Amino acid sequence: MPKLRMTGRGLWITVLVVPPLAFVALFIVYPILSAFAYAFFDWQGLRRLDFIGLENFHTVLFVEPYRSWTLNAFRNNVIVFFALMVLQNGLGFILAYALWRELPGARFHRVAVFLPVVLSTIIVAYLFKLFYHPLFGVVNISLRSIGLGWLAQPWLGQSSTALWSLIIAQAWHMVGFPTLVFLAGMQRIPGEILDAVRMETESEWVKITKIVWPLVAPSATIVFTLLFVGAFNWFELPYIMAGLDGSPFGSTDVLGLYFYRTAFGNVSAGQQDFGLGSALAVLIFIFIAAIATVITLRLRAREIQL
Amino acid sequence: MSAVAESNYYERRGLLGALGRDGLLQIILIANTIIMLAPIVIMVFSAFKSTSQIFQSPFSIPDFTQVGNFVKIWTETNFVRYLLNSFVVTGASMALILTLGTMAAYAIGRYRFTGSAFILMFFLAGLTLPLKLAIIPLFMLMRDLSILNNQLSLIFVYTAMGLPTTVFIMTGFIRTLPSELEDAARMDGASEARIMWSIMLPLVRPAMVIAGIQNVVPIWNDFFFPLVFIQNDNLKTLPQGLTTFMGEYTTDWGVLFSGLTLSAAPIIIIYIILSKQFIAGMTSGAVK
């Protein structure tokens, strides 16, 4: 790097660095720090009242009905995370493995699998909402037309299927992302290693579990962490498909909806509470940060440096 | 057979040599592609049908000259306005992100100065923070700046969100550029600003494309921030406007599907043309 002799170099660097720093400081760092501060105050509408210590945290964690709402939403998030781990990341790994072979048409398949990823979640959510319609949705129409009419049901209207219907829609939307991240990981495996494996074993299973999987560990670390953060921030898709209340009967309620509802209120429950909302935000934030750090560190430990 | 299959596979010839194993993988890929494309095809087909046609034969190929649904959207709804708003907000945000991001990355990547490592860390810290959770203070901040219900609120938040990834990608790239050209220009007495503008910036375009695509897709598609910041129907962006529109036409499925098709069309078309850049850009944060 060149050593600068200009007299005004400090000024020049300042001109370059300060505006972008100001944006990040004002619209990211400051709001996040404030979110922590907000949680310790009592709020009435948009007005901040007294400092009340940990009371907001106590309320959302231990006082009914908040306690069961928090637990219910959290439990649904956990289901969503593990289900997507299989349907999105697991399937993504298999698809990546298939694409890696570069069979005829691989280029086309690669473009197709990523197509839903570029769509807005809002479009995906409405599209699937129409597909799941009990009378006129293509899901039930298809079932009826192949003689499985008894399987047709109000997918989004009953507690037993609503959350899973959302999970399927989400998996369809995003499966292309882990697929292509894994694929990039596989393409970086050096040819010599693969040749050496070919000498040792004929078994596809051994190859996948002992060679490919460990060598794409860096990709796995990233997609697992991103899925975790995404699953616990889930908002748009349930908001459109199930509504702000996580209907029916809270079966699709997740922390994102619950937080938004608590902070900004909704049509039916009305009351907005910035204090409780901030406490929830802080708890979710700490939870995500802590677990994401653990996931990243533990998965990093098994990554192999080539 | 299997030895042949192995060598085909590892030498990446892509021949149908190993029918058994590769056949299975091919079937998986074809089945998956059908699942990926079917919803989009049904959406586009339905956009050209009347509601009763959709209910009776959802899978049939429509008469593509029936554009009544689209005409309805174009003339009877605020759709065009939403589309324009999305262009304005996304365009302004991208211009700011690329300008400011390149400025910061250039300073960090090209000059040695006290605190440059700290500044880079500062940007990187913003990389993983889920900003949705800070929506309450952001809402208050926008209110204090009196830009609630104003597209500036969106542009500012998107710019701030886009900067960390942009600075990250661009700094890495700018550091790899050779310094000979720069030194030569400096010998000739060119100012630092001139060196940056005329000599270095033309070289960083590939990184700008990657950083640009990585940010443009989430910004174009975002729904959360407009939901909180924008109430005025005339200021809504496309994903947010879509919710208004879908609420108004609940029973007219033909119009609903054509609304979805019209909203999806711009990004699908650009994606098909630039699929390679899109895939590289959108996974660049996750691929080392």
mmCIF file of C-alpha atoms in Angstrom, chain B:
data_model
loop_
_atom_site.group_PDB
_atom_site.id
_atom_site.type_symbol
_atom_site.label_atom_id
_atom_site.label_comp_id
_atom_site.label_asym_id
_atom_site.label_seq_id
_atom_site.Cartn_x
_atom_site.Cartn_y
_atom_site.Cartn_z
ATOM 1 C CA MET B 1 -19.697 -50.418 -15.326
ATOM 2 C CA SER B 2 -18.890 -48.686 -12.136
ATOM 3 C CA ALA B 3 -15.261 -47.913 -12.993
ATOM 4 C CA VAL B 4 -16.444 -46.173 -16.124
ATOM 5 C CA ALA B 5 -19.079 -44.367 -14.150
ATOM 6 C CA GLU B 6 -16.549 -43.176 -11.640
ATOM 7 C CA SER B 7 -14.206 -41.775 -14.196
ATOM 8 C CA ASN B 8 -17.049 -40.082 -16.020
ATOM 9 C CA TYR B 9 -18.182 -38.591 -12.817
ATOM 10 C CA TYR B 10 -14.876 -37.362 -11.626
ATOM 11 C CA GLU B 11 -13.679 -36.093 -14.927
ATOM 12 C CA ARG B 12 -16.976 -34.259 -15.209
ATOM 13 C CA ARG B 13 -17.710 -35.375 -18.714
ATOM 14 C CA GLY B 14 -21.410 -35.246 -17.997
ATOM 15 C CA LEU B 15 -22.126 -38.325 -20.142
ATOM 16 C CA LEU B 16 -24.981 -40.662 -19.405
ATOM 17 C CA GLY B 17 -22.402 -43.330 -18.678
ATOM 18 C CA ALA B 18 -23.586 -44.606 -15.345
ATOM 19 C CA LEU B 19 -27.257 -45.019 -16.001
ATOM 20 C CA GLY B 20 -28.178 -46.474 -12.637
ATOM 21 C CA ARG B 21 -26.761 -44.001 -10.171
ATOM 22 C CA ASP B 22 -26.848 -40.969 -12.386
ATOM 23 C CA GLY B 23 -30.310 -41.929 -13.581
ATOM 24 C CA LEU B 24 -31.593 -41.672 -10.045
ATOM 25 C CA LEU B 25 -29.939 -38.287 -9.574
ATOM 26 C CA GLN B 26 -31.341 -37.115 -12.887
ATOM 27 C CA ILE B 27 -34.838 -38.165 -11.819
ATOM 28 C CA ILE B 28 -34.423 -36.238 -8.553
ATOM 29 C CA LEU B 29 -33.351 -33.145 -10.476
ATOM 30 C CA ILE B 30 -36.181 -33.351 -12.993
ATOM 31 C CA ALA B 31 -38.774 -33.936 -10.284
ATOM 32 C CA ASN B 32 -37.393 -31.008 -8.323
ATOM 33 C CA THR B 33 -37.369 -28.700 -11.315
ATOM 34 C CA ILE B 34 -41.012 -29.567 -12.003
ATOM 35 C CA ILE B 35 -41.870 -28.743 -8.387
ATOM 36 C CA MET B 36 -39.925 -25.476 -8.624
ATOM 37 C CA LEU B 37 -41.500 -24.340 -11.879
ATOM 38 C CA ALA B 38 -45.061 -25.678 -11.561
ATOM 39 C CA PRO B 39 -46.308 -23.007 -9.132
ATOM 40 C CA ILE B 40 -44.876 -20.253 -11.317
ATOM 41 C CA VAL B 41 -46.347 -21.765 -14.492
ATOM 42 C CA ILE B 42 -49.766 -22.156 -12.850
ATOM 43 C CA MET B 43 -49.536 -18.549 -11.685
ATOM 44 C CA VAL B 44 -48.782 -17.263 -15.179
ATOM 45 C CA PHE B 45 -51.439 -19.481 -16.811
ATOM 46 C CA SER B 46 -54.088 -18.396 -14.328
ATOM 47 C CA ALA B 47 -53.288 -14.758 -15.006
ATOM 48 C CA PHE B 48 -54.852 -15.166 -18.458
ATOM 49 C CA LYS B 49 -58.004 -16.946 -17.259
ATOM 50 C CA SER B 50 -61.294 -15.839 -15.855
ATOM 51 C CA THR B 51 -62.089 -16.849 -12.294
ATOM 52 C CA SER B 52 -64.462 -19.606 -13.373
ATOM 53 C CA GLN B 53 -61.872 -21.009 -15.781
ATOM 54 C CA ILE B 54 -59.338 -21.130 -12.928
ATOM 55 C CA PHE B 55 -61.745 -23.064 -10.733
ATOM 56 C CA GLN B 56 -62.728 -25.510 -13.455
ATOM 57 C CA SER B 57 -59.400 -26.219 -15.119
ATOM 58 C CA PRO B 58 -56.495 -24.774 -13.167
ATOM 59 C CA PHE B 59 -53.838 -26.591 -15.210
ATOM 60 C CA SER B 60 -55.055 -25.989 -18.735
ATOM 61 C CA ILE B 61 -53.107 -23.786 -21.125
ATOM 62 C CA PRO B 62 -54.967 -20.496 -21.445
ATOM 63 C CA ASP B 63 -55.682 -18.290 -24.407
ATOM 64 C CA PHE B 64 -52.790 -15.869 -24.069
ATOM 65 C CA THR B 65 -54.644 -13.153 -25.932
ATOM 66 C CA GLN B 66 -57.040 -12.753 -23.002
ATOM 67 C CA VAL B 67 -55.337 -9.867 -21.232
ATOM 68 C CA GLY B 68 -58.449 -8.487 -19.580
ATOM 69 C CA ASN B 69 -57.051 -9.154 -16.091
ATOM 70 C CA PHE B 70 -53.932 -7.157 -16.819
ATOM 71 C CA VAL B 71 -55.896 -4.286 -18.286
ATOM 72 C CA LYS B 72 -57.996 -4.207 -15.142
ATOM 73 C CA ILE B 73 -54.884 -4.019 -12.956
ATOM 74 C CA TRP B 74 -53.269 -1.378 -15.108
ATOM 75 C CA THR B 75 -56.351 0.868 -15.201
ATOM 76 C CA GLU B 76 -58.315 0.193 -12.021
ATOM 77 C CA THR B 77 -55.656 -0.168 -9.356
ATOM 78 C CA ASN B 78 -52.689 1.712 -7.979
ATOM 79 C CA PHE B 79 -50.402 -0.987 -9.314
ATOM 80 C CA VAL B 80 -48.378 1.176 -11.697
ATOM 81 C CA ARG B 81 -47.791 3.630 -8.883
ATOM 82 C CA TYR B 82 -46.490 0.839 -6.602
ATOM 83 C CA LEU B 83 -44.191 -0.338 -9.370
ATOM 84 C CA LEU B 84 -42.778 3.153 -9.893
ATOM 85 C CA ASN B 85 -42.333 3.622 -6.152
ATOM 86 C CA SER B 86 -40.372 0.391 -5.959
ATOM 87 C CA PHE B 87 -38.131 1.581 -8.781
ATOM 88 C CA VAL B 88 -37.531 4.937 -7.077
ATOM 89 C CA VAL B 89 -36.806 3.474 -3.640
ATOM 90 C CA THR B 90 -34.636 0.633 -4.924
ATOM 91 C CA GLY B 91 -32.800 2.886 -7.375
ATOM 92 C CA ALA B 92 -32.034 5.578 -4.824
ATOM 93 C CA SER B 93 -30.934 3.031 -2.217
ATOM 94 C CA MET B 94 -28.659 1.243 -4.659
ATOM 95 C CA ALA B 95 -27.072 4.494 -5.810
ATOM 96 C CA LEU B 96 -26.346 5.442 -2.200
ATOM 97 C CA ILE B 97 -25.130 1.977 -1.227
ATOM 98 C CA LEU B 98 -22.700 1.693 -4.117
ATOM 99 C CA THR B 99 -21.415 5.236 -3.767
ATOM 100 C CA LEU B 100 -20.938 5.208 -0.002
ATOM 101 C CA GLY B 101 -19.835 1.577 0.075
ATOM 102 C CA THR B 102 -17.140 2.178 -2.511
ATOM 103 C CA MET B 103 -15.949 5.297 -0.693
ATOM 104 C CA ALA B 104 -15.504 3.454 2.589
ATOM 105 C CA ALA B 105 -14.019 0.360 0.974
ATOM 106 C CA TYR B 106 -11.583 2.477 -1.016
ATOM 107 C CA ALA B 107 -10.359 4.303 2.072
ATOM 108 C CA ILE B 108 -9.986 1.087 4.074
ATOM 109 C CA GLY B 109 -8.505 -0.910 1.232
ATOM 110 C CA ARG B 110 -6.094 1.592 -0.286
ATOM 111 C CA TYR B 111 -4.795 3.758 2.551
ATOM 112 C CA ARG B 112 -3.025 2.928 5.733
ATOM 113 C CA PHE B 113 -4.396 5.013 8.581
ATOM 114 C CA THR B 114 -5.054 4.663 12.264
ATOM 115 C CA GLY B 115 -8.396 3.111 12.997
ATOM 116 C CA SER B 116 -8.942 1.521 9.592
ATOM 117 C CA ALA B 117 -9.165 -1.955 11.140
ATOM 118 C CA PHE B 118 -11.621 -0.642 13.678
ATOM 119 C CA ILE B 119 -13.768 0.953 10.981
ATOM 120 C CA LEU B 120 -13.865 -2.280 9.007
ATOM 121 C CA MET B 121 -14.902 -4.135 12.186
ATOM 122 C CA PHE B 122 -17.607 -1.554 12.736
ATOM 123 C CA PHE B 123 -19.079 -2.279 9.315
ATOM 124 C CA LEU B 124 -18.745 -6.027 9.745
ATOM 125 C CA ALA B 125 -20.630 -5.886 13.029
ATOM 126 C CA GLY B 126 -23.624 -4.658 11.068
ATOM 127 C CA LEU B 127 -23.412 -7.695 8.816
ATOM 128 C CA THR B 128 -25.217 -10.204 10.980
ATOM 129 C CA LEU B 129 -27.450 -8.113 13.198
ATOM 130 C CA PRO B 130 -31.138 -8.754 12.533
ATOM 131 C CA LEU B 131 -32.321 -5.170 12.149
ATOM 132 C CA LYS B 132 -35.980 -6.211 12.269
ATOM 133 C CA LEU B 133 -35.637 -6.520 16.021
ATOM 134 C CA ALA B 134 -34.653 -2.851 16.261
ATOM 135 C CA ILE B 135 -37.822 -1.774 14.498
ATOM 136 C CA ILE B 136 -39.234 0.079 17.520
ATOM 137 C CA PRO B 137 -36.275 2.469 17.925
ATOM 138 C CA LEU B 138 -36.108 2.791 14.137
ATOM 139 C CA PHE B 139 -39.744 3.782 14.085
ATOM 140 C CA MET B 140 -39.115 6.406 16.782
ATOM 141 C CA LEU B 141 -36.019 7.633 14.941
ATOM 142 C CA MET B 142 -37.936 8.072 11.688
ATOM 143 C CA ARG B 143 -40.632 9.908 13.590
ATOM 144 C CA ASP B 144 -38.072 12.243 15.155
ATOM 145 C CA LEU B 145 -36.569 12.885 11.723
ATOM 146 C CA SER B 146 -40.144 13.468 10.448
ATOM 147 C CA ILE B 147 -39.715 11.015 7.616
ATOM 148 C CA LEU B 148 -42.356 8.512 8.668
ATOM 149 C CA ASN B 149 -44.681 8.037 5.742
ATOM 150 C CA ASN B 150 -41.901 9.207 3.478
ATOM 151 C CA GLN B 151 -39.835 7.044 1.179
ATOM 152 C CA LEU B 152 -36.629 8.584 2.554
ATOM 153 C CA SER B 153 -37.105 6.404 5.656
ATOM 154 C CA LEU B 154 -36.913 3.289 3.477
ATOM 155 C CA ILE B 155 -33.992 4.590 1.436
ATOM 156 C CA PHE B 156 -31.985 5.384 4.582
ATOM 157 C CA VAL B 157 -32.608 2.034 6.245
ATOM 158 C CA TYR B 158 -31.854 0.069 3.079
ATOM 159 C CA THR B 159 -28.670 2.053 2.556
ATOM 160 C CA ALA B 160 -27.484 1.346 6.081
ATOM 161 C CA MET B 161 -28.381 -2.341 5.746
ATOM 162 C CA GLY B 162 -26.630 -2.650 2.399
ATOM 163 C CA LEU B 163 -23.384 -0.958 3.439
ATOM 164 C CA PRO B 164 -21.840 -3.747 5.560
ATOM 165 C CA THR B 165 -21.949 -6.387 2.808
ATOM 166 C CA THR B 166 -20.898 -3.861 0.188
ATOM 167 C CA VAL B 167 -17.938 -2.601 2.220
ATOM 168 C CA PHE B 168 -16.970 -6.209 2.958
ATOM 169 C CA ILE B 169 -17.055 -7.327 -0.697
ATOM 170 C CA MET B 170 -15.504 -4.159 -2.097
ATOM 171 C CA THR B 171 -12.686 -3.890 0.464
ATOM 172 C CA GLY B 172 -11.592 -7.429 -0.280
ATOM 173 C CA PHE B 173 -11.582 -6.674 -3.987
ATOM 174 C CA ILE B 174 -9.946 -3.254 -3.817
ATOM 175 C CA ARG B 175 -7.087 -4.660 -1.732
ATOM 176 C CA THR B 176 -6.180 -7.065 -4.513
ATOM 177 C CA LEU B 177 -5.719 -4.328 -7.104
ATOM 178 C CA PRO B 178 -2.077 -3.684 -8.068
ATOM 179 C CA SER B 179 -0.604 -0.387 -6.931
ATOM 180 C CA GLU B 180 1.610 0.308 -9.975
ATOM 181 C CA LEU B 181 -0.994 2.320 -11.842
ATOM 182 C CA GLU B 182 -1.775 4.296 -8.762
ATOM 183 C CA ASP B 183 1.895 5.026 -8.051
ATOM 184 C CA ALA B 184 2.512 6.079 -11.632
ATOM 185 C CA ALA B 185 -0.412 8.479 -11.536
ATOM 186 C CA ARG B 186 0.786 9.866 -8.244
ATOM 187 C CA MET B 187 4.234 10.489 -9.757
ATOM 188 C CA ASP B 188 2.530 12.453 -12.485
ATOM 189 C CA GLY B 189 1.002 14.621 -9.826
ATOM 190 C CA ALA B 190 -2.584 13.403 -10.022
ATOM 191 C CA SER B 191 -4.687 14.202 -6.968
ATOM 192 C CA GLU B 192 -5.963 11.407 -4.735
ATOM 193 C CA ALA B 193 -9.542 12.045 -5.831
ATOM 194 C CA ARG B 194 -8.518 11.884 -9.472
ATOM 195 C CA ILE B 195 -6.602 8.634 -8.917
ATOM 196 C CA MET B 196 -9.629 7.082 -7.278
ATOM 197 C CA TRP B 197 -12.108 8.286 -9.861
ATOM 198 C CA SER B 198 -10.223 7.786 -13.141
ATOM 199 C CA ILE B 199 -7.837 4.964 -12.383
ATOM 200 C CA MET B 200 -9.108 2.713 -9.620
ATOM 201 C CA LEU B 201 -12.879 2.908 -9.960
ATOM 202 C CA PRO B 202 -13.055 1.536 -13.499
ATOM 203 C CA LEU B 203 -11.267 -1.546 -12.158
ATOM 204 C CA VAL B 204 -13.757 -2.308 -9.381
ATOM 205 C CA ARG B 205 -16.844 -2.734 -11.567
ATOM 206 C CA PRO B 206 -17.005 -6.552 -11.248
ATOM 207 C CA ALA B 207 -17.134 -6.283 -7.457
ATOM 208 C CA MET B 208 -19.782 -3.564 -7.748
ATOM 209 C CA VAL B 209 -21.987 -5.891 -9.799
ATOM 210 C CA ILE B 210 -21.717 -8.631 -7.172
ATOM 211 C CA ALA B 211 -22.377 -6.240 -4.279
ATOM 212 C CA GLY B 212 -25.176 -4.603 -6.243
ATOM 213 C CA ILE B 213 -27.059 -7.811 -6.965
ATOM 214 C CA GLN B 214 -26.663 -9.042 -3.422
ATOM 215 C CA ASN B 215 -28.427 -5.905 -2.193
ATOM 216 C CA VAL B 216 -30.886 -5.134 -4.968
ATOM 217 C CA VAL B 217 -32.921 -8.330 -4.606
ATOM 218 C CA PRO B 218 -33.706 -8.059 -0.865
ATOM 219 C CA ILE B 219 -34.434 -4.328 -1.213
ATOM 220 C CA TRP B 220 -36.754 -4.782 -4.181
ATOM 221 C CA ASN B 221 -38.545 -7.595 -2.333
ATOM 222 C CA ASP B 222 -38.676 -6.067 1.142
ATOM 223 C CA PHE B 223 -42.011 -5.842 2.865
ATOM 224 C CA PHE B 224 -41.240 -5.366 6.551
ATOM 225 C CA PHE B 225 -39.952 -1.790 6.625
ATOM 226 C CA PRO B 226 -42.660 -0.341 4.347
ATOM 227 C CA LEU B 227 -45.204 -2.114 6.534
ATOM 228 C CA VAL B 228 -44.030 -0.114 9.531
ATOM 229 C CA PHE B 229 -42.970 3.188 7.938
ATOM 230 C CA ILE B 230 -45.428 3.815 5.092
ATOM 231 C CA GLN B 231 -49.179 4.293 5.462
ATOM 232 C CA ASN B 232 -50.015 6.493 2.479
ATOM 233 C CA ASP B 233 -51.227 4.300 -0.381
ATOM 234 C CA ASN B 234 -49.534 6.481 -2.994
ATOM 235 C CA LEU B 235 -46.119 5.880 -1.418
ATOM 236 C CA LYS B 236 -46.304 2.097 -1.089
ATOM 237 C CA THR B 237 -43.766 -0.157 -2.742
ATOM 238 C CA LEU B 238 -44.747 -3.171 -4.800
ATOM 239 C CA PRO B 239 -44.715 -5.950 -2.148
ATOM 240 C CA GLN B 240 -46.619 -3.732 0.267
ATOM 241 C CA GLY B 241 -49.026 -2.506 -2.399
ATOM 242 C CA LEU B 242 -49.681 -6.115 -3.278
ATOM 243 C CA THR B 243 -51.239 -6.680 0.147
ATOM 244 C CA THR B 244 -53.649 -3.786 -0.410
ATOM 245 C CA PHE B 245 -54.478 -5.041 -3.852
ATOM 246 C CA MET B 246 -54.933 -8.685 -2.780
ATOM 247 C CA GLY B 247 -57.291 -7.504 -0.064
ATOM 248 C CA GLU B 248 -59.472 -5.621 -2.547
ATOM 249 C CA TYR B 249 -59.905 -8.339 -5.138
ATOM 250 C CA THR B 250 -60.251 -11.406 -2.908
ATOM 251 C CA THR B 251 -62.873 -13.081 -5.061
ATOM 252 C CA ASP B 252 -61.544 -12.234 -8.514
ATOM 253 C CA TRP B 253 -58.860 -14.898 -8.792
ATOM 254 C CA GLY B 254 -57.979 -14.031 -12.364
ATOM 255 C CA VAL B 255 -57.011 -10.527 -11.278
ATOM 256 C CA LEU B 256 -55.188 -11.856 -8.208
ATOM 257 C CA PHE B 257 -53.019 -14.178 -10.271
ATOM 258 C CA SER B 258 -52.281 -11.532 -12.864
ATOM 259 C CA GLY B 259 -51.313 -9.129 -10.075
ATOM 260 C CA LEU B 260 -48.880 -11.712 -8.723
ATOM 261 C CA THR B 261 -47.584 -12.416 -12.214
ATOM 262 C CA LEU B 262 -47.075 -8.749 -12.936
ATOM 263 C CA SER B 263 -45.229 -8.242 -9.640
ATOM 264 C CA ALA B 264 -43.009 -11.246 -10.224
ATOM 265 C CA ALA B 265 -42.319 -10.504 -13.888
ATOM 266 C CA PRO B 266 -39.592 -7.843 -13.607
ATOM 267 C CA ILE B 267 -37.341 -9.835 -11.325
ATOM 268 C CA ILE B 268 -37.973 -13.163 -13.084
ATOM 269 C CA ILE B 269 -37.070 -11.678 -16.464
ATOM 270 C CA ILE B 270 -33.904 -10.045 -15.173
ATOM 271 C CA TYR B 271 -32.986 -13.235 -13.333
ATOM 272 C CA ILE B 272 -33.352 -15.373 -16.438
ATOM 273 C CA ILE B 273 -31.123 -13.010 -18.410
ATOM 274 C CA LEU B 274 -28.495 -12.632 -15.677
ATOM 275 C CA SER B 275 -28.902 -15.918 -13.796
ATOM 276 C CA LYS B 276 -25.175 -16.448 -13.431
ATOM 277 C CA GLN B 277 -24.590 -13.031 -11.869
ATOM 278 C CA PHE B 278 -27.675 -13.389 -9.675
ATOM 279 C CA ILE B 279 -26.570 -16.717 -8.267
ATOM 280 C CA ALA B 280 -23.027 -15.469 -7.710
ATOM 281 C CA GLY B 281 -24.253 -12.244 -6.133
ATOM 282 C CA MET B 282 -26.891 -13.680 -3.848
ATOM 283 C CA THR B 283 -24.707 -16.472 -2.519
ATOM 284 C CA SER B 284 -21.545 -14.339 -2.336
ATOM 285 C CA GLY B 285 -22.048 -13.669 1.356
ATOM 286 C CA ALA B 286 -22.158 -17.401 2.026
ATOM 287 C CA VAL B 287 -19.481 -18.623 -0.353
ATOM 288 C CA LYS B 288 -15.907 -17.891 0.538
#
